[in-house]
PDB file of C-alpha atoms and ligand atoms in Angstrom:
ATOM      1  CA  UNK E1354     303.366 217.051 180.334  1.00 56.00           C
ATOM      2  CA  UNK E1355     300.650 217.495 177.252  1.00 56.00           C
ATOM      3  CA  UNK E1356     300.777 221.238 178.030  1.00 65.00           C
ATOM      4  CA  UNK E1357     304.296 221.705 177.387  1.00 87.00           C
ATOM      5  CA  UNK E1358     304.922 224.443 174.223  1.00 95.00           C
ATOM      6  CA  UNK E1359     306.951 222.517 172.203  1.00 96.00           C
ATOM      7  CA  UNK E1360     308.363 224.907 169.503  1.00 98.00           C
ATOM      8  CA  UNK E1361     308.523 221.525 166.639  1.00 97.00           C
ATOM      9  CA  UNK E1362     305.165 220.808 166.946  1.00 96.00           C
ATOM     10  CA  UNK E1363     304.003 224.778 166.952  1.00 97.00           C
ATOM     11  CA  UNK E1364     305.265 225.346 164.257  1.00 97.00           C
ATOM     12  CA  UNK E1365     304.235 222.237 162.473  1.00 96.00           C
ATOM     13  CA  UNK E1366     300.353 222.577 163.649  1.00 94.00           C
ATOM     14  CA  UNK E1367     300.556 226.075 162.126  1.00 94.00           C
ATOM     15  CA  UNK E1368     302.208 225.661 159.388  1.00 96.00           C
ATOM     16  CA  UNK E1369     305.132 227.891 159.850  1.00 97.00           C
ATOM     17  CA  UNK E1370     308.816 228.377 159.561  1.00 97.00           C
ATOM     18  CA  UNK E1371     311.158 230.378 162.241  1.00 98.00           C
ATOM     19  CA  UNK E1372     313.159 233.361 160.943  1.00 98.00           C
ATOM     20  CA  UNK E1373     316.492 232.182 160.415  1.00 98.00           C
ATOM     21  CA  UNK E1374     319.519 233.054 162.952  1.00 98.00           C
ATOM     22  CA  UNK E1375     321.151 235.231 160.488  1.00 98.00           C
ATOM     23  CA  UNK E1376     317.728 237.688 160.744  1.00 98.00           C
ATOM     24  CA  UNK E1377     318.749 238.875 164.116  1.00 98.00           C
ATOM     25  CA  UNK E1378     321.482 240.783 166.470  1.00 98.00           C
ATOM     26  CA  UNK E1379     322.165 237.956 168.661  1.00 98.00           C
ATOM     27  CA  UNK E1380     324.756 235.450 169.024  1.00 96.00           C
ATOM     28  CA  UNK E1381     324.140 232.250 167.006  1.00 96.00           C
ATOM     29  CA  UNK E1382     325.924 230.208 170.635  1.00 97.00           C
ATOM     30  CA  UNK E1383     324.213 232.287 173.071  1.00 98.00           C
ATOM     31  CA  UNK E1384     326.320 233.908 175.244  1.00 98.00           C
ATOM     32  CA  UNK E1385     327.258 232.300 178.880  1.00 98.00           C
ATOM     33  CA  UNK E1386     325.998 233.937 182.309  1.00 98.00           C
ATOM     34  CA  UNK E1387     328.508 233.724 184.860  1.00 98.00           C
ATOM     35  CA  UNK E1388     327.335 236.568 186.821  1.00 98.00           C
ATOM     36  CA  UNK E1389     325.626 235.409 190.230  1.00 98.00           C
ATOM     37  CA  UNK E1390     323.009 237.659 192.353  1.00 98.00           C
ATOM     38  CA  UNK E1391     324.876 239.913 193.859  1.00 98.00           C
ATOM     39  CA  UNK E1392     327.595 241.228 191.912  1.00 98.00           C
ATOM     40  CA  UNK E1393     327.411 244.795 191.185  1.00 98.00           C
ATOM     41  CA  UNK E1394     328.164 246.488 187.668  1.00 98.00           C
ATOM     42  CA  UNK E1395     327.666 250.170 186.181  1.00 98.00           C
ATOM     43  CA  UNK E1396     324.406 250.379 183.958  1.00 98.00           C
ATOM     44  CA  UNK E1397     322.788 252.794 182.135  1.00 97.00           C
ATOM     45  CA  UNK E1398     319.592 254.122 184.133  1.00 97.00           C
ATOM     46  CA  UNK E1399     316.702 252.751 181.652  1.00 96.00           C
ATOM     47  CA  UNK E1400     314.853 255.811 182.828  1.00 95.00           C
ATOM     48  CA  UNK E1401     317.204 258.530 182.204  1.00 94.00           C
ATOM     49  CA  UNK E1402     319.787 257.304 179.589  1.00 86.00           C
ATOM     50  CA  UNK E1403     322.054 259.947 180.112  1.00 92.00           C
ATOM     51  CA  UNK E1404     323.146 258.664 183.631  1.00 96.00           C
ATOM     52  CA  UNK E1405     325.228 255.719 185.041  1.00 97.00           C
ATOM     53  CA  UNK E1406     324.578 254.101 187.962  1.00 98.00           C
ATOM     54  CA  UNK E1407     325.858 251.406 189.935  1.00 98.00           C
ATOM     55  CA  UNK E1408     323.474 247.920 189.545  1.00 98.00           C
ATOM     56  CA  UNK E1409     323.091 245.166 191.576  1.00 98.00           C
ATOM     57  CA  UNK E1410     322.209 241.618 189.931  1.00 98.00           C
ATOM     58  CA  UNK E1411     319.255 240.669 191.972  1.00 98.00           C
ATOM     59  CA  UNK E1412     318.088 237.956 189.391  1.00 98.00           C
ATOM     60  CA  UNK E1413     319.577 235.733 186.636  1.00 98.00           C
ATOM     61  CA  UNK E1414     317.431 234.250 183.905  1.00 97.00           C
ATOM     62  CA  UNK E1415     318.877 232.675 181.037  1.00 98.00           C
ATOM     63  CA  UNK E1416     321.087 234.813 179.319  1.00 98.00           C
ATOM     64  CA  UNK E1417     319.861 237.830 180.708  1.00 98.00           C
ATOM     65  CA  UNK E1418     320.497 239.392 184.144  1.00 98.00           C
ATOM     66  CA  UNK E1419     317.569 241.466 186.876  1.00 98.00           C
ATOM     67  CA  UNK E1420     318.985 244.325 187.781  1.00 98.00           C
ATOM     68  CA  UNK E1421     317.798 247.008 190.360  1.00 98.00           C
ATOM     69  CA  UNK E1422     319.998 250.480 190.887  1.00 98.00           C
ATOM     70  CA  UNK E1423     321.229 251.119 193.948  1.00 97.00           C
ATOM     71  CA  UNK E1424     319.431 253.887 195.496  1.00 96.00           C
ATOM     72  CA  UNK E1425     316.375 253.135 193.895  1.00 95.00           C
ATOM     73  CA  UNK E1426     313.335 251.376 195.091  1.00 93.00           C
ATOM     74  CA  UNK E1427     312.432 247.613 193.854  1.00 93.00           C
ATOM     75  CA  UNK E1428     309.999 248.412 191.644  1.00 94.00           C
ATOM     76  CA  UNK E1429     311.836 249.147 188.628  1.00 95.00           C
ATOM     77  CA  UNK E1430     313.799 246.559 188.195  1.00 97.00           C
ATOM     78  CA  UNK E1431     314.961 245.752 184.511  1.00 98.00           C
ATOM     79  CA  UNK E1432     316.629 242.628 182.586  1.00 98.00           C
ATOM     80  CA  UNK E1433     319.306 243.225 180.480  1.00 98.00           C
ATOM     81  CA  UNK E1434     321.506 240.655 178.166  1.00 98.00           C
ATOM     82  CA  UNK E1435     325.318 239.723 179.409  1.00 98.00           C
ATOM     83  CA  UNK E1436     326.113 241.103 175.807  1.00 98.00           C
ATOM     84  CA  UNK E1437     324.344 244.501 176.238  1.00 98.00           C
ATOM     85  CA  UNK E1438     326.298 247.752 175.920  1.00 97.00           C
ATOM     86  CA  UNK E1439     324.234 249.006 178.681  1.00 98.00           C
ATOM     87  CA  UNK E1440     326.088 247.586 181.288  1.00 98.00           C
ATOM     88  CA  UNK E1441     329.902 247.056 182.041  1.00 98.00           C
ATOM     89  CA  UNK E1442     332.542 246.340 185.151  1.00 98.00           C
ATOM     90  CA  UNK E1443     332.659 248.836 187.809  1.00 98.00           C
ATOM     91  CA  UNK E1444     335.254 251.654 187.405  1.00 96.00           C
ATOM     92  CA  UNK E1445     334.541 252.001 183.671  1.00 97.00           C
ATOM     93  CA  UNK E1446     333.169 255.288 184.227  1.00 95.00           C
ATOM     94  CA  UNK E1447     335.745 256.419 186.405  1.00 93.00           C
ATOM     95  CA  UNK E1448     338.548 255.469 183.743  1.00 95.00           C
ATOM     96  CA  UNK E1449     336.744 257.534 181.243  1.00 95.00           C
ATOM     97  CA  UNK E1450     336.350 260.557 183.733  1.00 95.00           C
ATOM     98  CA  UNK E1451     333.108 259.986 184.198  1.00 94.00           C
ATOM     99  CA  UNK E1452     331.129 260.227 187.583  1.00 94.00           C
ATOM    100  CA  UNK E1453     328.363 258.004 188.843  1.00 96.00           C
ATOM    101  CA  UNK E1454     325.392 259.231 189.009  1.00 96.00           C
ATOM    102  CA  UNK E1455     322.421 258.493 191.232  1.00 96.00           C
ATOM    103  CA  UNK E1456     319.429 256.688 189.677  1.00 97.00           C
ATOM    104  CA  UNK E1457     315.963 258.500 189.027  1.00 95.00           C
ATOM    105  CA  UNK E1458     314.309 258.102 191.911  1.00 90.00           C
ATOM    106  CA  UNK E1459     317.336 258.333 194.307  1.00 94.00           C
ATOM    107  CA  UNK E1460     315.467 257.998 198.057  1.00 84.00           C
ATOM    108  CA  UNK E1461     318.020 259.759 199.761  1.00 92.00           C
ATOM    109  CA  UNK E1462     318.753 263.458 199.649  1.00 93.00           C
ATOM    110  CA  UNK E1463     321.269 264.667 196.328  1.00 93.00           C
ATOM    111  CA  UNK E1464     324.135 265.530 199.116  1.00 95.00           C
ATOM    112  CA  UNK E1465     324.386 261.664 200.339  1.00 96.00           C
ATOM    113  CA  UNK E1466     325.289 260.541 197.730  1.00 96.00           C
ATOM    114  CA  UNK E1467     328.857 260.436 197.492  1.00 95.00           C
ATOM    115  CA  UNK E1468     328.896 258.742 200.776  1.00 96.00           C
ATOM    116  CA  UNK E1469     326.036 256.363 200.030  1.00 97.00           C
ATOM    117  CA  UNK E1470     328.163 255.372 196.764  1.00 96.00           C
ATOM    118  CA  UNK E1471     331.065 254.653 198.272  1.00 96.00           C
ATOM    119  CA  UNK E1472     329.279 252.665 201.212  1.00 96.00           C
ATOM    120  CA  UNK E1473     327.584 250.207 198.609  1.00 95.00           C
ATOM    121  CA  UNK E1474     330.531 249.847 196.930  1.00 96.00           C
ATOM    122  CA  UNK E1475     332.688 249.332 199.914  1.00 96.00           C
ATOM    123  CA  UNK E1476     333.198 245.109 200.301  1.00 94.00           C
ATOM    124  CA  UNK E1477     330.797 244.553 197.761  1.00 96.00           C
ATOM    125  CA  UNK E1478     331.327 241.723 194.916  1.00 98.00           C
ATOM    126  CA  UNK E1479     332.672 243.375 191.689  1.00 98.00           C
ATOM    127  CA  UNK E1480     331.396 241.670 188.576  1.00 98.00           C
ATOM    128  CA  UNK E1481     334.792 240.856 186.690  1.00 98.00           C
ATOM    129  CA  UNK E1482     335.453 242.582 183.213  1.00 98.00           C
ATOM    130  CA  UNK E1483     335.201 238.586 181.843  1.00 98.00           C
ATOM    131  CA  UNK E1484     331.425 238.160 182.500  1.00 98.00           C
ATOM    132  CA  UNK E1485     330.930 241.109 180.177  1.00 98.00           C
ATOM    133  CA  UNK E1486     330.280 239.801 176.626  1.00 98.00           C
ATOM    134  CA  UNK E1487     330.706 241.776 173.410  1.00 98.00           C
ATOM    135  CA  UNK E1488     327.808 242.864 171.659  1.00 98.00           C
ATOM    136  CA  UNK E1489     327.134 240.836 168.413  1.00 98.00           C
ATOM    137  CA  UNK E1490     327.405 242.700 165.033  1.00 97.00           C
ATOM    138  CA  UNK E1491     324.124 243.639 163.344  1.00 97.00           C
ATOM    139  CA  UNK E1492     322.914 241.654 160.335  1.00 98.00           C
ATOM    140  CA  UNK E1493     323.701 244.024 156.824  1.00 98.00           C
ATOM    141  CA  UNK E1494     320.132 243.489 156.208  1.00 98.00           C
ATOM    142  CA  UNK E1495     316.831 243.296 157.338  1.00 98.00           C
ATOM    143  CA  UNK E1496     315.985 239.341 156.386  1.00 98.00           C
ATOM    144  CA  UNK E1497     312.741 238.992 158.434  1.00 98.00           C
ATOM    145  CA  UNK E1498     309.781 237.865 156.404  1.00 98.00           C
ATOM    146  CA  UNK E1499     305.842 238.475 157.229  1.00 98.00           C
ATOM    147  CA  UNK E1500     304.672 235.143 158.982  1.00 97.00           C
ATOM    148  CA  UNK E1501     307.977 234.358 160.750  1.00 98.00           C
ATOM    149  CA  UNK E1502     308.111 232.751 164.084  1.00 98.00           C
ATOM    150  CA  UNK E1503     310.086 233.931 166.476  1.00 98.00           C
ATOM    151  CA  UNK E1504     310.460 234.573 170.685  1.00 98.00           C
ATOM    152  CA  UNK E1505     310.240 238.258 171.915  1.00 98.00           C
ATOM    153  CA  UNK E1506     310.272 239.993 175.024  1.00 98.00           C
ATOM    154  CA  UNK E1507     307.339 241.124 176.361  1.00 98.00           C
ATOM    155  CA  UNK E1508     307.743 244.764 176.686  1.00 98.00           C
ATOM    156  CA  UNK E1509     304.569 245.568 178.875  1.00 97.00           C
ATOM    157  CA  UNK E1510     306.070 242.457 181.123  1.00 97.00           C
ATOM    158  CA  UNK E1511     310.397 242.589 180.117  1.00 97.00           C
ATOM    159  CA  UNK E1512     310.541 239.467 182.082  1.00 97.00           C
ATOM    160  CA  UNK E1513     308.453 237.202 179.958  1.00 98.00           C
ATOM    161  CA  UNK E1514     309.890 236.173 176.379  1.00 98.00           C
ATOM    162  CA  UNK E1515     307.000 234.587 174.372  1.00 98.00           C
ATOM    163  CA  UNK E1516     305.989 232.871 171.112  1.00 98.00           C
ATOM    164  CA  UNK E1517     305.730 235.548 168.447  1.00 98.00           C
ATOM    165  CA  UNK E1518     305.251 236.279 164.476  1.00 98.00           C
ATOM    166  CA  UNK E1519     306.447 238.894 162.418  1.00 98.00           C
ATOM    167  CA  UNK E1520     303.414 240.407 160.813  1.00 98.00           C
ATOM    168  CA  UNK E1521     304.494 243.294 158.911  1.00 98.00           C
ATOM    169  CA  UNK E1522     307.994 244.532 157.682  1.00 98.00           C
ATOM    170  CA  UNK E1523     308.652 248.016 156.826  1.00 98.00           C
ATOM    171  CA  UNK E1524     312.390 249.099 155.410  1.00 98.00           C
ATOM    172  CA  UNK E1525     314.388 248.488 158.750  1.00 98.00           C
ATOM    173  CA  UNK E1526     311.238 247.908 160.701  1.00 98.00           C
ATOM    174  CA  UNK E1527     309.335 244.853 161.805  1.00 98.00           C
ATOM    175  CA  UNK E1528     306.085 244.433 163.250  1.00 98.00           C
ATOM    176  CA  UNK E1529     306.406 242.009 166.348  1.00 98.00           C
ATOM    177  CA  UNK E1530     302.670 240.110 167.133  1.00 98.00           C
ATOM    178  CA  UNK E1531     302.668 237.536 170.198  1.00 98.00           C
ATOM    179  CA  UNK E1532     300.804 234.668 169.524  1.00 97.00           C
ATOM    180  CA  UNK E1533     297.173 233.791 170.727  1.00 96.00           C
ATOM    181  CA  UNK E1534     297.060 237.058 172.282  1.00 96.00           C
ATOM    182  CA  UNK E1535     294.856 239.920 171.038  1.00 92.00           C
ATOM    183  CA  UNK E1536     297.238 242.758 170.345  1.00 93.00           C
ATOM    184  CA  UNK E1537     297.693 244.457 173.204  1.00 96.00           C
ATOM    185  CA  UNK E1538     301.595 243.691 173.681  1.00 98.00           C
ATOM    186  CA  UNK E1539     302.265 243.952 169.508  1.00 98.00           C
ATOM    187  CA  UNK E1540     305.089 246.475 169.060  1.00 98.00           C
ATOM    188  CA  UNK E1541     307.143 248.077 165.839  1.00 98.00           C
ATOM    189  CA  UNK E1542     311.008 247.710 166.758  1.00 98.00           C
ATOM    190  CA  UNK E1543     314.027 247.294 164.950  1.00 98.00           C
ATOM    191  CA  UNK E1544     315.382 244.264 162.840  1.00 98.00           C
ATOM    192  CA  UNK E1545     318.376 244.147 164.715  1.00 98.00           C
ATOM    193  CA  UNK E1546     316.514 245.239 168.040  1.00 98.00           C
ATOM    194  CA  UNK E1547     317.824 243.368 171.237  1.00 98.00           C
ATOM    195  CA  UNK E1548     314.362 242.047 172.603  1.00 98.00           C
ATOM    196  CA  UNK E1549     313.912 239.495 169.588  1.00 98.00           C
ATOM    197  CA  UNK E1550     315.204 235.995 169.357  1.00 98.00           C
ATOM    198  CA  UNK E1551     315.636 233.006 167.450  1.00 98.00           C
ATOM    199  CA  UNK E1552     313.266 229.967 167.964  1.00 98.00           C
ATOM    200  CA  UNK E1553     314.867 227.571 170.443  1.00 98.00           C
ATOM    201  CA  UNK E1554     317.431 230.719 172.245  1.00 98.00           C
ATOM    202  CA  UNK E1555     315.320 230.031 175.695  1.00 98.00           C
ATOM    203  CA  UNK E1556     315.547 226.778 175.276  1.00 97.00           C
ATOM    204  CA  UNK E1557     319.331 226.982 174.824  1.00 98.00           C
ATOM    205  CA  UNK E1558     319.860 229.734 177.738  1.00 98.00           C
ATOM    206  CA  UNK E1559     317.184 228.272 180.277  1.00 96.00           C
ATOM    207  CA  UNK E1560     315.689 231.360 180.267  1.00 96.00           C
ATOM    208  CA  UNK E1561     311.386 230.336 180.653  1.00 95.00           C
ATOM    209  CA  UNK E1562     309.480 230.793 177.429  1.00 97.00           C
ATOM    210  CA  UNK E1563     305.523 231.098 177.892  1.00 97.00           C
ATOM    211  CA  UNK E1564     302.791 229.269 176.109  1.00 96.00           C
ATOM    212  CA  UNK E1565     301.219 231.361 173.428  1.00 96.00           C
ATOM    213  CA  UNK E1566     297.980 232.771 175.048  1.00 95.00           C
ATOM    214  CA  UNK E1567     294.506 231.721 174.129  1.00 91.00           C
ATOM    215  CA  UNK E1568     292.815 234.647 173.688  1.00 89.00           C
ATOM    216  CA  UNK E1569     292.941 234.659 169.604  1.00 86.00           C
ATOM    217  CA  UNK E1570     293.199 231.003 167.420  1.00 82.00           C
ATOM    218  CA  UNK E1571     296.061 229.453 166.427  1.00 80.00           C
ATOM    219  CA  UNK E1572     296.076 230.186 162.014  1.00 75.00           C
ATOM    220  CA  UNK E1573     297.186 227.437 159.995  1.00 78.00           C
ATOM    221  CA  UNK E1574     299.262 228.923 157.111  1.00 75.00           C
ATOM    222  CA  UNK E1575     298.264 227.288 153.800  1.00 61.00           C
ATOM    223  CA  UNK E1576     300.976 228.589 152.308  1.00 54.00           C
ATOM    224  CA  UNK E1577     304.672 228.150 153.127  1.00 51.00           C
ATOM    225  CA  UNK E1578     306.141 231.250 154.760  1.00 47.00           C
ATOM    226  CA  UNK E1579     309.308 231.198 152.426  1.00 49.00           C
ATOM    227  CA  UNK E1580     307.495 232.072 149.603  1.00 45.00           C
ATOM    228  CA  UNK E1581     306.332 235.129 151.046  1.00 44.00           C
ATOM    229  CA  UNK E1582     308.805 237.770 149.975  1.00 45.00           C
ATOM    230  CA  UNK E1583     307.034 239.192 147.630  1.00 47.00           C
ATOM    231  CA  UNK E1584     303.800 241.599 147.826  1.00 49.00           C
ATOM    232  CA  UNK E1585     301.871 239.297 145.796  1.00 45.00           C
ATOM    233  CA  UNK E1586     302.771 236.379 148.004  1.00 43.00           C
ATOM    234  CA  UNK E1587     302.248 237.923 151.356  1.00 46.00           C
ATOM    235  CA  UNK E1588     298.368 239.192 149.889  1.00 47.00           C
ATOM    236  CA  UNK E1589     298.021 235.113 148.643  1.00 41.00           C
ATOM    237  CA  UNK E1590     299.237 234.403 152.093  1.00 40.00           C
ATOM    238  CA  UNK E1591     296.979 237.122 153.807  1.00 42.00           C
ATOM    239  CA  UNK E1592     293.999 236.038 152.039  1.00 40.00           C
ATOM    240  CA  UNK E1593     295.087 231.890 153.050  1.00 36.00           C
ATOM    241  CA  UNK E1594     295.118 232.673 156.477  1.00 39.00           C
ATOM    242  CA  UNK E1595     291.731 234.159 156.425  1.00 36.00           C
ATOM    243  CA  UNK E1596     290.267 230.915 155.182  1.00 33.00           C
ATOM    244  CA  UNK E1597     292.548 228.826 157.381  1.00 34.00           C
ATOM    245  CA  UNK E1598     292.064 225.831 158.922  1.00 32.00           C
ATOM    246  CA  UNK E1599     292.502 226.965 162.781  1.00 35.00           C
ATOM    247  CA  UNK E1600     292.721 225.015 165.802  1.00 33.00           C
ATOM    248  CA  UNK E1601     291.524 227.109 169.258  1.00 33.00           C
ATOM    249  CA  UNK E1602     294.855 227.138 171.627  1.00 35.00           C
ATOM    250  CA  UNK E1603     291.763 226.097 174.442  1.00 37.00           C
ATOM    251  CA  UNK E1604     291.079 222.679 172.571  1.00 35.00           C
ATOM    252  CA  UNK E1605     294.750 222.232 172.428  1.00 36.00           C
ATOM    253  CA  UNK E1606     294.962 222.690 175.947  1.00 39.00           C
ATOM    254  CA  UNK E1607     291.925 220.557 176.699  1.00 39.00           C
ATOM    255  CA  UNK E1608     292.087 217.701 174.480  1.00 40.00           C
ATOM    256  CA  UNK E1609     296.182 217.611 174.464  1.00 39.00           C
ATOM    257  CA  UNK E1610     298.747 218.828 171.738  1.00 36.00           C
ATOM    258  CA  UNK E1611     298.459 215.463 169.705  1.00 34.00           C
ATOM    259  CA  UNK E1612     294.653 214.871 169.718  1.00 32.00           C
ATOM    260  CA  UNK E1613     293.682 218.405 169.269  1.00 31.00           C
ATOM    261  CA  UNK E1614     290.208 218.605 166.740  1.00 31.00           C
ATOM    262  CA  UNK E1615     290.566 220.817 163.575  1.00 29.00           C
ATOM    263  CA  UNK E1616     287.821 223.197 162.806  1.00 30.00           C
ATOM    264  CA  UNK E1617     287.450 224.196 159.149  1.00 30.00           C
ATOM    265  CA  UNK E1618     286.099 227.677 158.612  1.00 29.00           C
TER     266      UNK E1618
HETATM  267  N1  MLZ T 479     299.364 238.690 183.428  1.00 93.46           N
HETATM  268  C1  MLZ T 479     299.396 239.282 182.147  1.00 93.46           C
HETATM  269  C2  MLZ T 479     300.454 238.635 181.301  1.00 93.46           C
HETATM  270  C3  MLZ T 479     300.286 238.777 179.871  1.00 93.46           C
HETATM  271  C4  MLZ T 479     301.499 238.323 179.102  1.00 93.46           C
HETATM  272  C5  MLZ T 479     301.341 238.444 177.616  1.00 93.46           C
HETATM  273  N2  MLZ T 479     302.538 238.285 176.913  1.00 93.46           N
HETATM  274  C6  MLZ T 479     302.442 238.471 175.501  1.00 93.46           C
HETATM  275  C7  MLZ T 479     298.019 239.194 181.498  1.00 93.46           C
HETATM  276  O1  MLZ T 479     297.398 238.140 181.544  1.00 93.46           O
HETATM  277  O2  MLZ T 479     297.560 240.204 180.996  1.00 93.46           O
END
């Protein structure tokens, strides 16, 4: 299909280079997903991080699982790696002495719970300890580099992982931009946050990567992105992509990838 994002000739049309696998906390093979919908696991509530709760896998994509708590409604639903230290096998907690506690948003009153645990746990499918991978190590340092492609979650949508571009790098911080779309979903995190990925990791996991959107032009770096680690580069490469040569992601998608016309500004 002409539509298909191909990350090889993204990066080639805008003259751009991915960040290298060494830049981020993830595992250079990703990680395998042997959980299936069903199985149920402990998790951390993403709403109140204090509390575990018993998860059910309602959703596998790539190398990430959906997960809803039980006891909660389906509207909160959140996605979490196999190699996250958010979740783990069932009777972790109890091992450590800990109890279970029901999600925000429990439906039922505070007093059923103890029952209502122990009937969703009763003949339900256990996750096995094996499905749970270890978390990778953190990179010593942050390597990320303005102009860097990369593929991020979506935080506004945690389902969607999407074309992005590190646009600004501050000590252990970067600056996360999603391409051809007009800032609304840009977000500070981390160098070794979770939600950031190397070019190619959905590809690898069959997890869906979107299209960049076509609300802002694709730039066409003049200047090669590895010689932007210095301040004086970055400004050279700043003041490049103002005069760029930039192709609208709409003509792409009209006239096809290969054929698309070039506008010079
Ligand atoms: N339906 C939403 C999805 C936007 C996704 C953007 N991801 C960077 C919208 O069109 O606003």
């Amino acid at each position: 299909k002409e539509d298909d994002f191909h990350w090889d000739d993204y990066l080639k049309e805008t003259g751009s280079i991915s960040a290298p696998l060494e830049c981020f906390r993830q595992s250079k093979i990703p990680p395998t997903n042997d959980f299936k919908v069903g199985m149920k696991l402990e998790a951390h509530d993403p709403r109140s991080i204090t509390s575990v709760c018993i998860a059910t896998v309602v959703g596998i994509t790539g190398a990430r699982l959906r997960l809803r708590l039980d006891g909660s409604d389906n509207r909160n639903d959140f996605w979490r790696l196999v190699d996250s230290p958010d979740i783990r096998p069932v009777g972790t907690c109890e091992k450590k002495g800990d109890l279970l506690q029901p999600p925000l948003g429990y439906q039922m009153n505070v007093s059923s719970w103890p029952m209502f645990l122990l009937r969703t746990l009763t003949g339900s499918e256990m996750a096995p300890a094996s499905y749970f991978k270890a978390e990778p190590p953190k990179p010593a340092l942050n390597n990320f580099k303005v102009g860097m492609k990369l593929e991020a979650i979506d935080r506004k949508n945690p389902y969607l992982i999407c074309p992005a571009t590190i646009s600004n790098v501050k000590g252990d911080d970067v600056y996360v931009t999603f391409d051809g779309w007009s800032g609304a979903f840009d977000y500070w995190c981390k160098y070794d946050c979770r939600d950031i990925f190397p070019v190619g990791w959905c590809h690898l996991t069959g997890d869906v990567l979107q299209p960049p959107g076509n609300q802002t032009p694709i730039i066409k770096n003049t200047v090669k992105a590895q010689t932007c680690s210095s301040k004086a580069n970055r400004r050279s490469m700043q003041t490049a992509q103002k005069t760029a040569v930039a192709v609208t992601a709409q003509q792409t998608r009209k006239s096809g990838r290969s054929k698309a016309s070039v506008l010079t500004s």
